[in-house]
Coordinates of C-alpha atoms in Angstrom, one line a residue:
Chain A
M299 CA -3.6 19.3 -43.2
S300 CA -3.1 20.2 -39.6
K301 CA -2.9 17.5 -37.0
T302 CA -2.2 16.8 -33.3
V303 CA 0.4 14.5 -31.9
V304 CA -0.2 13.2 -28.4
I305 CA 2.6 11.8 -26.3
D306 CA 0.9 9.5 -23.8
P307 CA 2.1 8.8 -21.2
V308 CA 5.0 11.2 -20.5
T309 CA 7.6 8.9 -19.0
R310 CA 10.4 9.1 -16.5
I311 CA 8.6 11.6 -14.4
E312 CA 6.5 11.1 -11.2
G313 CA 2.8 11.0 -12.0
H314 CA 0.6 11.0 -15.0
A315 CA 0.6 13.4 -17.9
K316 CA 0.3 13.8 -21.7
I317 CA 1.6 16.3 -24.1
S318 CA -0.3 17.5 -27.2
I319 CA 1.7 19.0 -30.1
F320 CA -0.4 20.9 -32.6
L321 CA 1.1 20.9 -36.1
N322 CA -0.1 23.4 -38.8
D323 CA -0.5 22.8 -42.6
A324 CA 3.2 23.1 -43.2
G325 CA 3.9 20.4 -40.5
D326 CA 5.5 22.9 -38.2
V327 CA 4.5 23.4 -34.5
D328 CA 1.9 26.0 -33.7
D329 CA 1.6 25.2 -30.1
A330 CA 2.1 22.5 -27.5
R331 CA 0.3 21.7 -24.2
F332 CA 1.2 19.8 -21.1
H333 CA -1.8 18.0 -19.6
V334 CA -1.9 16.5 -16.1
V335 CA -4.5 13.8 -16.1
E336 CA -5.1 12.7 -12.5
F337 CA -7.0 14.3 -9.6
R338 CA -8.0 13.1 -6.1
G339 CA -9.5 15.9 -4.2
F340 CA -7.7 16.2 -0.9
E341 CA -8.9 19.8 -0.3
K342 CA -12.5 18.5 -0.1
F343 CA -12.3 15.0 1.5
C344 CA -10.1 16.1 4.4
E345 CA -13.0 18.2 5.7
G346 CA -14.1 16.9 9.1
R347 CA -10.8 15.1 9.9
P348 CA -8.9 16.0 13.0
M349 CA -6.1 18.5 12.3
F350 CA -3.6 16.1 13.8
E351 CA -4.3 13.6 11.1
M352 CA -3.3 16.0 8.3
A353 CA 0.4 15.2 8.3
G354 CA -0.4 11.5 7.9
I355 CA -3.1 12.0 5.2
T356 CA -1.3 14.7 3.1
A357 CA 1.9 12.7 3.2
R358 CA 0.0 10.2 1.0
I359 CA -0.2 12.8 -1.7
C360 CA 3.3 11.8 -2.8
G361 CA 5.8 9.0 -2.5
I362 CA 8.8 11.1 -3.5
C363 CA 8.3 14.1 -1.3
P364 CA 6.0 13.0 1.6
V365 CA 8.4 14.8 4.0
S366 CA 7.4 18.1 2.5
H367 CA 3.8 17.6 3.2
L368 CA 4.6 16.2 6.6
L369 CA 6.6 19.4 7.4
A370 CA 4.1 21.8 5.9
A371 CA 1.3 20.1 7.8
A372 CA 3.3 20.2 11.0
K373 CA 4.1 23.9 10.5
T374 CA 0.5 24.7 9.8
G375 CA -0.3 22.8 13.1
D376 CA 2.3 24.9 14.9
K377 CA 0.4 28.0 14.0
I378 CA -3.0 26.5 15.0
L379 CA -1.5 25.4 18.4
A380 CA 0.2 28.8 18.7
V381 CA 3.4 27.2 20.0
Q382 CA 7.1 27.7 19.4
V383 CA 8.9 24.6 18.3
P384 CA 11.9 23.8 20.6
P385 CA 15.3 24.3 18.9
A386 CA 16.0 20.6 18.8
G387 CA 12.6 20.0 17.1
E388 CA 13.4 22.5 14.4
K389 CA 16.9 21.2 13.8
L390 CA 15.5 17.6 13.5
R391 CA 12.9 18.7 11.0
R392 CA 15.5 20.6 9.0
L393 CA 17.7 17.5 8.9
M394 CA 14.9 15.4 7.5
N395 CA 14.2 18.0 4.9
L396 CA 17.8 18.1 3.8
A397 CA 17.8 14.3 3.5
Q398 CA 14.7 14.5 1.4
I399 CA 16.1 17.1 -1.0
I400 CA 19.1 14.8 -1.4
Q401 CA 17.1 11.6 -2.2
S402 CA 14.6 13.4 -4.4
H403 CA 17.2 15.4 -6.5
T404 CA 19.3 12.2 -6.8
L405 CA 16.3 10.3 -8.1
S406 CA 15.6 13.0 -10.6
F407 CA 19.2 13.2 -11.9
F408 CA 20.4 9.6 -11.8
H409 CA 17.2 7.5 -12.2
L410 CA 15.0 9.7 -14.4
S411 CA 17.1 12.2 -16.4
S412 CA 20.6 10.9 -16.7
P413 CA 19.7 8.2 -19.2
D414 CA 19.0 11.1 -21.7
F415 CA 22.3 12.7 -21.0
L416 CA 24.5 9.6 -20.9
L417 CA 22.7 7.1 -23.3
G418 CA 21.5 9.8 -25.7
W419 CA 18.2 11.5 -26.6
D420 CA 17.9 9.3 -29.6
S421 CA 19.0 6.0 -28.0
D422 CA 16.8 2.9 -27.9
P423 CA 13.7 3.8 -25.9
A424 CA 13.5 0.2 -24.6
K425 CA 16.9 0.8 -22.8
R426 CA 16.7 4.5 -22.1
N427 CA 16.0 4.2 -18.4
V428 CA 17.7 3.5 -15.1
F429 CA 18.1 -0.2 -16.0
G430 CA 19.9 0.8 -19.2
L431 CA 22.1 3.1 -17.2
M432 CA 22.9 0.2 -14.8
E433 CA 24.0 -1.8 -17.8
A434 CA 26.0 0.9 -19.6
N435 CA 27.6 2.6 -16.6
P436 CA 27.2 0.3 -13.5
D437 CA 29.5 2.3 -11.3
L438 CA 27.8 5.6 -11.8
A439 CA 24.3 3.9 -11.4
R440 CA 25.4 2.2 -8.2
A441 CA 26.8 5.5 -6.8
G442 CA 23.5 7.2 -7.6
I443 CA 21.4 4.4 -6.1
R444 CA 23.6 4.6 -2.9
L445 CA 23.3 8.4 -2.7
R446 CA 19.5 8.2 -2.9
Q447 CA 19.7 5.4 -0.2
F448 CA 21.7 7.8 2.0
G449 CA 18.9 10.4 1.9
Q450 CA 16.2 7.7 2.4
T451 CA 18.0 6.1 5.3
V452 CA 18.5 9.4 7.1
I453 CA 14.7 9.9 6.8
E454 CA 14.2 6.3 8.1
L455 CA 16.6 6.8 11.0
L456 CA 14.5 9.8 12.1
G457 CA 11.0 8.7 11.3
A458 CA 11.2 4.9 11.3
K459 CA 10.0 4.6 7.7
K460 CA 11.6 5.7 4.4
I461 CA 8.3 6.8 2.9
H462 CA 5.3 8.2 4.8
A463 CA 7.1 8.5 8.2
A464 CA 4.6 9.7 10.8
W465 CA 7.1 11.7 12.7
A466 CA 6.8 15.5 12.4
V467 CA 3.8 16.7 14.4
P468 CA 2.3 20.1 15.3
G469 CA 4.7 21.4 17.9
G470 CA 7.8 19.6 16.8
V471 CA 8.8 16.0 16.2
R472 CA 8.0 12.7 18.0
S473 CA 11.6 11.6 18.6
P474 CA 15.2 12.6 18.3
L475 CA 18.0 10.8 16.4
S476 CA 19.7 7.9 18.2
E477 CA 23.5 7.7 18.8
E478 CA 23.7 4.8 16.3
G479 CA 21.8 6.7 13.7
L480 CA 24.0 9.7 14.1
Q481 CA 27.1 7.4 13.7
W482 CA 25.6 5.8 10.5
I483 CA 25.2 9.3 9.0
R484 CA 28.8 10.3 9.9
D485 CA 30.1 7.1 8.4
R486 CA 28.2 7.5 5.1
L487 CA 28.9 11.2 4.6
P488 CA 32.3 11.0 2.8
E489 CA 31.0 8.6 0.2
S490 CA 27.9 10.7 -0.4
R491 CA 30.0 13.8 -0.9
Q492 CA 32.3 12.0 -3.3
T493 CA 29.3 10.9 -5.4
I494 CA 27.8 14.4 -5.7
E495 CA 31.1 16.0 -6.5
T496 CA 31.6 13.4 -9.3
A497 CA 28.1 14.0 -10.6
L498 CA 28.6 17.8 -10.5
G499 CA 31.9 17.5 -12.4
L500 CA 30.3 15.1 -14.9
F501 CA 27.3 17.4 -15.6
K502 CA 29.5 20.5 -16.0
Q503 CA 31.6 18.5 -18.5
L504 CA 28.5 17.6 -20.5
L505 CA 27.3 21.2 -20.5
D506 CA 30.6 22.2 -22.1
N507 CA 30.3 19.5 -24.7
T508 CA 27.3 17.3 -25.7
L509 CA 24.7 19.3 -23.9
K510 CA 25.8 22.8 -24.9
D511 CA 22.9 23.5 -27.3
E512 CA 20.2 22.4 -24.9
I513 CA 20.6 25.4 -22.6
D514 CA 19.2 27.7 -25.3
I515 CA 16.5 25.4 -26.5
F516 CA 15.1 23.6 -23.4
G517 CA 13.0 26.3 -21.9
Q518 CA 15.2 29.5 -22.2
F519 CA 13.0 32.5 -21.3
D520 CA 12.5 35.3 -18.8
S521 CA 10.2 34.9 -15.8
L522 CA 9.9 35.7 -12.2
F523 CA 11.4 33.3 -9.6
M524 CA 10.0 32.7 -6.1
S525 CA 11.4 30.9 -3.1
L526 CA 12.0 31.1 0.6
V527 CA 15.1 32.9 1.7
A528 CA 16.7 33.4 5.1
P529 CA 16.3 36.8 6.8
D530 CA 19.9 37.7 5.7
G531 CA 19.3 36.5 2.1
T532 CA 21.0 33.1 2.5
W533 CA 19.6 30.0 0.7
E534 CA 16.7 28.6 2.8
H535 CA 14.7 25.3 2.7
Y536 CA 12.5 25.5 5.8
G537 CA 12.0 28.9 7.4
G538 CA 12.6 32.6 6.5
H539 CA 10.4 34.6 4.2
I540 CA 9.3 34.6 0.6
R541 CA 11.1 36.6 -2.1
F542 CA 10.4 37.2 -5.8
V543 CA 13.2 38.2 -8.2
D544 CA 13.1 38.9 -12.0
S545 CA 15.3 37.4 -14.6
Q546 CA 18.0 40.0 -13.9
G547 CA 18.0 39.2 -10.3
N548 CA 16.2 42.4 -9.3
I549 CA 14.1 42.0 -6.2
V550 CA 10.4 42.3 -7.2
A551 CA 9.0 41.6 -3.7
D552 CA 10.6 40.7 -0.4
G553 CA 9.8 39.9 3.1
L554 CA 6.5 38.3 2.1
R555 CA 4.8 36.1 4.8
E556 CA 3.1 32.8 4.0
E557 CA 0.0 33.9 5.8
D558 CA -0.5 36.5 3.1
Y559 CA -0.1 34.2 0.1
Q560 CA -3.5 35.0 -1.3
D561 CA -2.4 38.6 -1.7
F562 CA 0.3 37.7 -4.2
L563 CA -0.7 34.3 -5.6
D564 CA -3.8 33.2 -7.5
E565 CA -4.6 30.1 -9.5
A566 CA -6.1 30.0 -13.0
V567 CA -7.9 27.0 -14.4
E568 CA -7.7 25.7 -18.0
P569 CA -10.1 23.1 -19.3
W570 CA -7.4 20.9 -20.7
S571 CA -5.5 20.0 -17.5
Y572 CA -6.3 19.0 -13.9
L573 CA -3.3 21.1 -12.9
K574 CA -4.2 24.7 -12.1
F575 CA -2.0 27.6 -13.2
P576 CA -0.7 29.7 -10.3
Y577 CA 0.6 33.2 -11.1
Y578 CA 2.0 36.3 -9.4
K579 CA -1.2 38.2 -8.7
P580 CA 0.1 41.8 -9.2
M581 CA 1.0 41.0 -12.8
G582 CA -2.1 39.0 -13.7
Y583 CA -2.5 35.8 -15.8
P584 CA -0.5 34.7 -17.7
D585 CA 2.0 37.5 -17.4
G586 CA 2.6 36.7 -13.8
M587 CA 4.4 33.5 -14.7
Y588 CA 7.1 32.5 -12.1
R589 CA 9.3 29.5 -11.5
V590 CA 10.0 27.7 -8.3
G591 CA 12.3 25.0 -7.1
P592 CA 16.1 24.5 -7.3
L593 CA 16.7 27.0 -10.1
A594 CA 14.5 29.6 -8.4
R595 CA 16.2 29.1 -5.0
L596 CA 19.6 29.6 -6.5
N597 CA 18.4 32.7 -8.4
V598 CA 16.6 34.2 -5.4
C599 CA 19.3 33.8 -2.7
D600 CA 22.3 36.0 -2.1
R601 CA 24.5 33.2 -1.0
M602 CA 24.4 29.4 -0.1
G603 CA 25.8 29.8 3.3
T604 CA 28.3 26.9 3.2
P605 CA 31.8 27.3 1.7
D606 CA 31.8 24.7 -1.1
A607 CA 28.2 25.4 -2.2
D608 CA 29.1 29.1 -2.3
R609 CA 32.0 28.5 -4.5
E610 CA 29.8 26.4 -6.8
L611 CA 27.1 29.1 -6.8
Q612 CA 29.7 31.6 -8.1
E613 CA 30.6 29.2 -11.0
F614 CA 26.9 28.5 -11.6
R615 CA 26.2 32.2 -12.1
Q616 CA 29.3 32.6 -14.2
R617 CA 28.1 29.8 -16.5
A618 CA 24.6 31.3 -16.6
G619 CA 26.1 34.6 -17.7
G620 CA 24.6 36.8 -14.9
R621 CA 22.9 36.9 -11.6
C622 CA 20.1 34.6 -12.7
A623 CA 20.1 31.4 -14.8
T624 CA 17.0 31.7 -17.1
S625 CA 17.3 28.4 -18.9
S626 CA 15.0 25.6 -17.5
F627 CA 17.7 23.1 -18.5
M628 CA 19.8 24.6 -15.7
Y629 CA 17.4 23.0 -13.2
H630 CA 19.5 19.8 -13.5
Y631 CA 22.7 21.7 -12.6
A632 CA 20.9 23.5 -9.7
R633 CA 19.7 20.2 -8.3
L634 CA 23.2 18.8 -8.1
L635 CA 24.4 22.0 -6.5
E636 CA 21.7 21.8 -3.9
V637 CA 22.5 18.2 -3.1
L638 CA 26.1 19.4 -2.3
A639 CA 24.7 22.2 -0.2
C640 CA 22.5 19.7 1.8
I641 CA 25.4 17.3 2.4
E642 CA 27.5 20.2 3.5
R643 CA 24.8 21.3 6.0
I644 CA 24.5 17.8 7.3
E645 CA 28.3 17.6 7.8
Q646 CA 27.9 20.7 10.0
Y647 CA 24.9 19.3 11.8
V648 CA 26.4 16.0 12.9
D649 CA 28.3 17.6 15.9
D650 CA 25.2 19.3 17.2
P651 CA 24.0 17.6 20.5
D652 CA 20.5 18.9 19.9
L653 CA 20.0 16.1 17.4
L654 CA 19.9 13.7 20.3
S655 CA 17.7 15.8 22.6
S656 CA 14.3 14.5 23.6
R657 CA 13.2 18.1 24.2
C658 CA 11.9 18.3 20.6
R659 CA 8.2 18.8 21.0
A660 CA 5.9 21.5 22.4
K661 CA 2.3 20.5 23.3
A662 CA -0.8 22.7 23.3
E663 CA -4.5 22.7 22.6
I664 CA -6.2 24.3 19.7
N665 CA -5.5 28.1 20.1
N666 CA -6.0 29.5 16.6
L667 CA -8.7 28.5 14.1
E668 CA -6.6 29.1 11.0
G669 CA -3.0 28.5 10.0
V670 CA -0.7 28.6 7.0
G671 CA 2.5 26.5 6.8
V672 CA 5.2 26.7 4.2
S673 CA 8.2 24.6 3.3
E674 CA 10.6 24.4 0.5
A675 CA 9.9 21.0 -1.1
P676 CA 12.5 19.6 -3.5
R677 CA 10.4 21.0 -6.3
G678 CA 9.7 24.4 -4.8
T679 CA 7.6 26.3 -2.3
L680 CA 4.7 24.3 -0.7
F681 CA 1.8 26.0 1.2
H682 CA -0.7 24.3 3.4
H683 CA -3.6 26.4 4.7
Y684 CA -6.2 25.0 7.2
N685 CA -9.3 26.3 8.9
V686 CA -10.4 24.3 11.9
D687 CA -13.3 24.5 14.5
E688 CA -12.9 24.7 18.3
N689 CA -12.2 21.0 18.5
G690 CA -9.5 21.0 15.8
L691 CA -11.7 19.4 13.1
I692 CA -10.8 20.6 9.6
E693 CA -13.3 23.0 8.1
K694 CA -11.4 24.1 5.0
V695 CA -8.1 23.1 3.3
N696 CA -6.2 24.9 0.5
L697 CA -2.9 23.4 -0.8
I698 CA -0.6 25.3 -3.2
I699 CA 1.9 22.7 -4.5
A700 CA 5.4 23.3 -5.7
T701 CA 5.1 21.7 -9.1
G702 CA 1.9 23.5 -10.0
Q703 CA 3.6 26.8 -9.8
N704 CA 5.9 25.7 -12.7
N705 CA 2.8 24.9 -14.9
L706 CA 3.0 28.0 -17.1
A707 CA 6.8 27.6 -17.4
M708 CA 6.5 23.8 -18.3
N709 CA 4.0 24.6 -21.0
K710 CA 6.3 27.3 -22.4
T711 CA 9.2 24.9 -22.3
V712 CA 7.5 22.1 -24.2
T713 CA 6.3 24.5 -26.8
Q714 CA 9.8 26.0 -27.3
I715 CA 11.4 22.5 -27.7
A716 CA 8.7 21.2 -30.0
Q717 CA 9.0 24.3 -32.3
H718 CA 12.8 23.9 -32.5
Y719 CA 12.9 20.2 -33.4
I720 CA 9.7 19.4 -35.3
H721 CA 9.3 20.4 -38.9
N722 CA 7.6 19.0 -42.0
N723 CA 5.5 16.6 -39.8
D724 CA 8.7 14.8 -38.7
V725 CA 7.9 13.5 -35.2
A726 CA 10.8 11.1 -34.8
E727 CA 10.8 9.4 -31.4
G728 CA 14.0 11.2 -30.4
F729 CA 12.4 14.6 -31.0
L730 CA 9.4 13.6 -28.9
N731 CA 11.7 12.4 -26.1
R732 CA 13.3 15.8 -26.1
V733 CA 9.9 17.4 -25.7
E734 CA 9.3 15.1 -22.7
A735 CA 12.7 16.0 -21.4
G736 CA 11.5 19.6 -21.2
I737 CA 9.1 18.4 -18.5
R738 CA 11.9 16.4 -16.8
N739 CA 13.9 19.6 -16.4
F740 CA 11.3 20.6 -13.8
D741 CA 11.3 17.1 -12.1
P742 CA 7.5 17.6 -11.7
C743 CA 5.7 15.7 -9.0
L744 CA 2.3 15.3 -10.5
S745 CA 0.8 13.3 -7.7
C746 CA 1.3 16.4 -5.6
S747 CA 0.4 19.0 -8.1
T748 CA -3.1 17.6 -8.6
H749 CA -3.1 15.9 -5.3
A750 CA -3.5 12.7 -7.2
V751 CA -1.8 9.4 -7.4
G752 CA -2.4 7.2 -10.4
Q753 CA -1.7 3.7 -11.3
M754 CA 2.0 3.2 -11.9
P755 CA 2.2 -0.3 -13.2
L756 CA 5.7 -1.7 -13.1
H757 CA 6.2 -4.8 -15.2
I758 CA 8.7 -7.4 -15.1
E759 CA 9.1 -9.7 -18.1
L760 CA 11.4 -12.6 -17.7
L761 CA 13.9 -13.0 -20.5
A762 CA 11.7 -11.5 -23.1
P763 CA 12.8 -10.0 -26.4
D764 CA 12.6 -6.2 -26.7
K765 CA 9.4 -4.7 -28.0
T766 CA 9.1 -2.0 -30.6
V767 CA 7.9 1.4 -29.4
I768 CA 4.8 3.1 -30.4
N769 CA 5.1 6.6 -29.3
T770 CA 2.5 8.6 -31.2
I771 CA -1.2 8.7 -31.7
Y772 CA -2.4 10.7 -34.6
R773 CA -5.8 12.4 -34.4
D774 CA -6.9 14.5 -37.4
Chain B
M170 CA 9.1 4.8 -5.3
S171 CA 9.3 2.1 -2.7
F172 CA 10.3 -0.3 -5.4
L173 CA 13.4 1.9 -6.0
D174 CA 14.2 1.5 -2.3
L175 CA 15.3 -2.0 -3.3
D176 CA 18.5 0.0 -4.0
E177 CA 21.4 -2.2 -5.1
W178 CA 19.2 -5.3 -5.2
L179 CA 17.8 -3.7 -8.4
F180 CA 21.0 -5.1 -10.1
E181 CA 19.8 -8.6 -9.1
V182 CA 16.3 -7.9 -10.6
A183 CA 18.0 -6.8 -13.8
K184 CA 19.8 -10.1 -14.2
F185 CA 16.5 -12.1 -14.3
A186 CA 14.0 -9.7 -15.7
D187 CA 13.3 -7.0 -18.3
I188 CA 11.4 -4.0 -17.1
V189 CA 9.1 -3.6 -20.1
Y190 CA 6.6 -1.0 -18.9
S191 CA 6.7 1.6 -16.1
P192 CA 6.0 5.3 -16.3
V193 CA 9.0 5.9 -14.1
A194 CA 11.5 3.3 -15.3
S195 CA 10.7 2.9 -19.0
D196 CA 10.0 4.9 -22.1
I197 CA 7.7 2.2 -23.7
K198 CA 4.4 3.9 -24.2
D199 CA 2.1 1.0 -24.9
Y200 CA 1.6 -1.9 -22.5
P201 CA 3.1 -5.0 -24.2
E202 CA 1.7 -8.4 -24.8
D203 CA 2.7 -11.6 -22.8
V204 CA 4.0 -9.9 -19.7
D205 CA 4.9 -12.4 -16.9
V206 CA 4.4 -10.2 -13.8
C207 CA 2.9 -6.8 -13.2
L208 CA 2.8 -4.8 -10.0
V209 CA -0.3 -2.5 -10.2
E210 CA -0.3 0.4 -7.7
G211 CA -3.0 2.9 -7.1
A212 CA -6.8 2.8 -6.8
V213 CA -9.1 3.0 -9.9
A214 CA -10.2 6.6 -9.9
N215 CA -10.9 7.5 -13.6
E216 CA -11.8 6.1 -17.0
E217 CA -8.2 5.7 -18.1
N218 CA -7.2 3.8 -14.9
L219 CA -10.0 1.4 -15.7
E220 CA -9.0 0.9 -19.4
L221 CA -5.3 0.3 -18.5
L222 CA -6.2 -2.1 -15.7
Y223 CA -8.3 -4.3 -18.1
K224 CA -5.4 -4.2 -20.6
V225 CA -2.9 -5.2 -18.0
R226 CA -5.0 -8.1 -16.8
Q227 CA -5.5 -9.3 -20.4
R228 CA -1.9 -9.2 -21.3
T229 CA -0.3 -10.4 -18.0
K230 CA 0.1 -13.8 -16.4
F231 CA 0.5 -12.8 -12.8
V232 CA -1.0 -9.5 -11.5
I233 CA 0.0 -8.2 -8.1
S234 CA -2.2 -5.7 -6.2
F235 CA 0.6 -3.5 -5.0
G236 CA 0.2 -1.2 -2.0
D237 CA -2.8 -0.1 0.1
C238 CA -4.3 2.1 -2.6
A239 CA -4.6 -0.9 -5.0
V240 CA -5.6 -3.3 -2.2
T241 CA -8.3 -1.2 -0.4
A242 CA -8.5 2.1 -2.4
N243 CA -7.2 3.7 0.8
V244 CA -6.8 7.5 0.9
P245 CA -8.2 8.2 -2.6
A246 CA -11.4 6.4 -1.6
M247 CA -12.0 9.0 1.1
R248 CA -14.0 10.9 -1.5
N249 CA -16.4 8.0 -1.9
M250 CA -18.3 9.3 1.2
L251 CA -19.2 12.4 -0.7
G252 CA -21.3 10.3 -3.1
S253 CA -19.9 11.4 -6.4
S254 CA -16.9 13.1 -8.0
E255 CA -18.7 16.5 -8.1
P256 CA -17.9 17.9 -4.6
V257 CA -14.1 17.4 -4.9
L258 CA -14.0 18.9 -8.4
K259 CA -16.1 21.8 -7.4
R260 CA -14.0 22.6 -4.4
C261 CA -10.7 22.6 -6.3
Y262 CA -11.6 24.2 -9.6
L263 CA -14.6 26.4 -8.9
E264 CA -14.2 27.5 -5.3
L265 CA -10.4 27.6 -5.2
G266 CA -9.9 28.9 -8.7
D267 CA -9.7 32.6 -9.8
K268 CA -11.9 34.3 -12.3
T269 CA -11.2 31.6 -14.9
A270 CA -12.8 29.0 -12.6
Q271 CA -14.3 26.1 -14.6
L272 CA -14.3 22.3 -14.4
P273 CA -11.5 20.7 -16.5
H274 CA -13.1 18.9 -19.5
E275 CA -11.3 17.9 -22.6
P276 CA -12.6 14.6 -24.1
G277 CA -9.9 12.1 -25.0
I278 CA -7.2 14.1 -23.1
V279 CA -8.4 14.8 -19.6
P280 CA -10.0 11.5 -18.2
E281 CA -13.3 11.9 -16.4
L282 CA -13.3 10.9 -12.8
L283 CA -15.4 7.9 -11.8
D284 CA -18.0 8.6 -9.1
R285 CA -16.6 5.8 -6.9
V286 CA -12.9 5.0 -6.3
R287 CA -12.3 1.3 -6.2
P288 CA -9.7 -1.2 -5.3
I289 CA -8.4 -3.2 -8.3
H290 CA -9.7 -6.6 -7.2
E291 CA -13.2 -5.4 -7.5
L292 CA -12.6 -5.1 -11.2
V293 CA -10.2 -7.9 -12.2
E294 CA -8.8 -11.1 -10.8
I295 CA -5.7 -10.7 -8.7
D296 CA -2.9 -13.3 -8.1
L297 CA -1.2 -11.7 -5.1
F298 CA -1.8 -8.9 -2.6
I299 CA 1.1 -6.8 -1.2
P300 CA -0.3 -4.3 1.3
G301 CA 1.5 -1.4 2.9
C302 CA 1.6 2.4 2.5
P303 CA 4.0 1.9 0.8
P304 CA 5.0 -1.8 1.0
S305 CA 8.6 -1.6 2.3
A306 CA 11.5 -2.7 0.1
P307 CA 12.1 -6.0 2.2
R308 CA 8.5 -6.9 1.7
I309 CA 8.7 -6.2 -2.1
Q310 CA 11.8 -8.3 -2.3
A311 CA 10.2 -11.2 -0.4
A312 CA 7.4 -11.2 -2.9
I313 CA 9.5 -10.9 -6.1
E314 CA 12.4 -13.1 -5.3
P315 CA 10.4 -16.4 -5.5
L316 CA 8.7 -15.2 -8.7
L317 CA 12.1 -14.7 -10.3
K318 CA 12.8 -18.3 -9.5
G319 CA 9.5 -19.4 -10.8
E320 CA 8.1 -20.1 -7.3
Q321 CA 4.9 -18.9 -5.7
P322 CA 5.5 -16.2 -3.0
V323 CA 3.8 -16.7 0.4
M324 CA 2.7 -13.5 2.1
E325 CA 2.0 -14.2 5.8
G326 CA 2.8 -12.7 9.2
R327 CA 2.8 -9.1 10.3
S328 CA 5.9 -8.2 8.4
M329 CA 4.3 -9.2 5.1
I330 CA 0.7 -8.2 5.4
K331 CA 0.4 -5.2 7.7
F332 CA -1.5 -2.2 6.3
G333 CA -0.2 1.4 6.6

């Protein structure tokens, strides 16, 4: 008797999703699917809005990575105004993006995923969360909370708000950093570095011991990888050009410009998800599967460009057994390495007088009727594409979101994990949690990927007994 | 996410409260009975949002409309001007899809969009409104702290009830 197990909702991720696991007569897994279940429709309802509003509106796509939309919208605006952003403006934008990568990756590791690593895949689901971590390992939890706070506060010092700061604009940014702000960053850097070094050490230890097997099971397969890279091949999060590599690290395409994204990317639609399936066009669907985000950026680049991160990259590649890490479980490791790289870059930045310069914005009228802006969001490469009329009113919008580009890989990952653990109809809660963790590898941002925000109820129950968990719904 | 900006004050929350349901902070899959306080964020945009909202109201003593999307329907409601859900779906999946273009449709799995996005107080009774896009951490703390002590929070003044 074949049946379907539905995990609803997938938890400890951002956004709303389900997973279906299809069991055959023997009770083994035939297939699994990852469904994203929210949709808002930004690409349509932004029509008619002034182009200058796009940063503010599209930031509302997401509460974790609003900075990415802010920057992509601003960079698209730069193209439409046909201006060159002053050097101070670019540095300030970069600083905010580094801070965002720090806070977002920290949230993914400490708040969302580490309960699996530290409390255990099979531990009590009522406690397997950030609050359980605070109880079991208060020092580590506090360090993680404070590291995220570091990133969020840098964003706030620049843009006056932690979430949805209206600060980057077409042509640059509204305001520089203050002396006091810069001093706060300097003061907090040593602690932040200490925390990330501790976390990196801890995770490497886990990879050598309790998490050794996960590397081969949690989404280990070949695919293309895509990200921005600097002109000289160094790791890049804001500018540069697009590069694709294969699983051996061979360059498949290089020097690609964001304006030409429609030549090399396309999006397929499946009826069972609101999340489209981007693929590398020359290889077709679904063979053109590629991965984006921290793992892709580390696989694509030639070097990190800062001493400690470069040393860590060497070790990362050693552990991966080659030029590219092909296991999706390595995303967690890649994220921690990137946080270190971002902190290192901020350490180098704090002595740059440009961060205090008010010459950070160029002003112009509407000069081009079309623009494409790109940015490396924490989760991967983000494209904004606008067409406007002579008055700068939006006529057409297309958004290609980081998380969406991992859709094929996320589906492959949950299937691989489900097939490994689930046999004879045994869908123990711990097995299902591992399947969900396949999604947590990618730290997806589903509000972004379907441009949707759902209800995220958060409930507080005063001094109540723990409830039992009902994790599966059976449908014959 | 803004709730997590409470940073180290989360340790205080944990002393007084159990977090029993949250897609981000809990693995509990079914909304429990007898919940004291629930912060509901987001506008009501599809069938499943609606179902969950009714369940939350039924099983919760004190429901907070949390953030501008819940309070006014905000940005998600920008599509209401188009009259139905069809134009936004058509643009994304038919006009911006490749040769596989089709509208997502999987009964029981992919929830159907409602034609009109609505703020939550149009559908259920609300005990407290916390506006903001998002509400800042200090504002969230000001609302929750009295509740932890069993007192009624008072939201007044620009720092407590400003939108955006």
